[in-house]
Coordinates of C-alpha atoms and ligand atoms in Angstrom, one line a residue:
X1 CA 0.0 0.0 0.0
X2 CA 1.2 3.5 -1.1
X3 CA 1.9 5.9 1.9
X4 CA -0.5 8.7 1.8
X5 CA 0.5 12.1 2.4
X6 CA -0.8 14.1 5.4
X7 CA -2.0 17.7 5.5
X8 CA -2.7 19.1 8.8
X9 CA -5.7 21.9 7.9
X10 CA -5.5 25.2 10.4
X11 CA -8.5 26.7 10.0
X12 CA -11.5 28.0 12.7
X13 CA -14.1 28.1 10.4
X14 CA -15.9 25.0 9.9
X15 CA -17.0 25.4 6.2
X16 CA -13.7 26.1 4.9
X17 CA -12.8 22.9 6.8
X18 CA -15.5 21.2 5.5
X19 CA -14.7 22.1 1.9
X20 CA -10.5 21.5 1.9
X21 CA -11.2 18.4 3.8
X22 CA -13.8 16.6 1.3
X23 CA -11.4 18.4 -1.9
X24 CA -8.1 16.8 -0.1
X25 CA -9.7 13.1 1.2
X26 CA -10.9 12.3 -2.1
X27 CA -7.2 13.4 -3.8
X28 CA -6.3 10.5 -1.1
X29 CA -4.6 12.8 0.7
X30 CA -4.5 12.2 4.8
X31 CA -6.8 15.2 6.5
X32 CA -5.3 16.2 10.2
X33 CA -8.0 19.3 11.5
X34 CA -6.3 22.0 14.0
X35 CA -8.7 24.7 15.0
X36 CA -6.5 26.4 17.2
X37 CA -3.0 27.7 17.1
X38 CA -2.4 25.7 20.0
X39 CA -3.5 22.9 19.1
X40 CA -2.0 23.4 15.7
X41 CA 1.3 23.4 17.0
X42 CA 1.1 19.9 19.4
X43 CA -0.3 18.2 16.0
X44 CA 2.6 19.6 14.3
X45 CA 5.5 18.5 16.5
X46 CA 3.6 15.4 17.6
X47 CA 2.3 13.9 14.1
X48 CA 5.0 15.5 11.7
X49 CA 2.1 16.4 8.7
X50 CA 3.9 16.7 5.3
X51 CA 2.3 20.1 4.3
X52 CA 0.1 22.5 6.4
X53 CA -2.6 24.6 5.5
X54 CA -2.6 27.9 6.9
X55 CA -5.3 30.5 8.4
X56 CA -4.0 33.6 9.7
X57 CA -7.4 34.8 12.0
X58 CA -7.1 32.2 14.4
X59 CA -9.0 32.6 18.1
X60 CA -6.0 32.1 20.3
X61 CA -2.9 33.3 18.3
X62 CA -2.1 34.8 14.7
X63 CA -1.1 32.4 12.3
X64 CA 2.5 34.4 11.5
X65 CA 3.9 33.1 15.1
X66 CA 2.7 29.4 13.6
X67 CA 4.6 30.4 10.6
X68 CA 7.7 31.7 13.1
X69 CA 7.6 28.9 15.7
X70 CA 7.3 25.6 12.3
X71 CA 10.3 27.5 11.0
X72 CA 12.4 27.4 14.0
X73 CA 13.1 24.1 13.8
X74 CA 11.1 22.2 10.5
X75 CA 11.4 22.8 6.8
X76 CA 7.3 21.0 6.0
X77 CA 6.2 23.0 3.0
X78 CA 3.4 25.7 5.0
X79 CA 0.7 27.1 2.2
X80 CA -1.3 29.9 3.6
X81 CA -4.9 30.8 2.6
X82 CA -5.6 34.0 4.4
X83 CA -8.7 36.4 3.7
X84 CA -6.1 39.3 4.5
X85 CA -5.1 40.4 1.1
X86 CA -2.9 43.0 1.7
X87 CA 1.0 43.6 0.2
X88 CA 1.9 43.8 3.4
X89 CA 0.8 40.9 4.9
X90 CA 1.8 38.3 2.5
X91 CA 5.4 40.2 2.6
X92 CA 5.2 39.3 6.3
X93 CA 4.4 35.6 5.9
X94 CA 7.1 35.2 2.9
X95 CA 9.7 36.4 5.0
X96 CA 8.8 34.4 7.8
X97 CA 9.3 31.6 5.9
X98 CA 5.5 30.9 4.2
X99 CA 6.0 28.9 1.0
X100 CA 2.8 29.9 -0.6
X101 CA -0.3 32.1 -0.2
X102 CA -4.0 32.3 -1.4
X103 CA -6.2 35.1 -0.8
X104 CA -10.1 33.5 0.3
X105 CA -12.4 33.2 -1.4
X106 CA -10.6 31.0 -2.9
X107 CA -11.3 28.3 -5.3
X108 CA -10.4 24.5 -3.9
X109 CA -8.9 23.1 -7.4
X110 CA -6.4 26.0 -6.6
X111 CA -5.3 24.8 -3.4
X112 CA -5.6 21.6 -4.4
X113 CA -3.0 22.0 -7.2
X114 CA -0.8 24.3 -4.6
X115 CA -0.6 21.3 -2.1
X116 CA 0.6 19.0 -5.2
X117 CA 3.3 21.6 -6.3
X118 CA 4.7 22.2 -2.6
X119 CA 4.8 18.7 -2.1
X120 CA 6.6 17.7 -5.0
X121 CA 9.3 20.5 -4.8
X122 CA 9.7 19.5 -1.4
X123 CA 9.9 15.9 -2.2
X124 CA 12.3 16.2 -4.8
X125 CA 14.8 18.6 -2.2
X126 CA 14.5 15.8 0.0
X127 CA 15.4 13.2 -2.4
X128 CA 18.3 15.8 -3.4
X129 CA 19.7 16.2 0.2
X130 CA 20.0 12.8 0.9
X131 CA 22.0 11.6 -1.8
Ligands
CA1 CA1 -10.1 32.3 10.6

């Protein structure tokens, strides 16, 4: 059996969810859910996801100290999907160390082919370091 690929969603809104998660399972993609920063980060560092989807409005933190702590010690490919749309705010979570960024609304085929691209690229590094 092929190992699947696990994205861990961040996201408090449970449509969005909803939606990435029904777009990513049937791409046979493994769906991990964090609602919270928190919680986001003890999923990260416990479950080691292969990608994460990023919300910046979350209840208990903003999502640019996820960006800054996953950075401080992991390379996993972070795609955020944000409903700020300002220069100055995808600046920010670039140079944090964000590896992609969609403005919501945002249509799921988009992500969808975002998560393949990250993954790959980060696949193929990986490949590339270990030789
Ligand atoms: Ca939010």
């Amino acid at each position: 059996m092929q190992i699947r690929d696990s994205i861990l969603i961040i996201e408090d809104d449970n449509s969005i969810i909803n939606l990435m998660k029904a777009v990513l399972r049937s791409n046979n993609y493994e769906v991990l859910i964090a609602r919270t920063g928190n919680e986001a980060l003890s999923i990260v560092s416990s479950q080691c996801p292969n990608l994460v989807v990023l919300d910046l409005g979350l209840p208990d933190m903003d999502g640019v100290e996820i960006i800054r702590k996953i950075r401080s010690w992991s390379t996993m490919p972070i795609l955020v999907v944000s409903a700020r749309d300002h220069e100055h705010d995808k600046v920010q979570a670039f140079d944090l160390g964000a590896d992609d960024y969609i403005t919501k609304p945002f249509n799921p085929l988009e992500v969808l082919a975002r998560v393949r691209s990250q993954l790959r690229r980060y696949t193929m590094l990986g490949a590339a370091q270990i030789r």
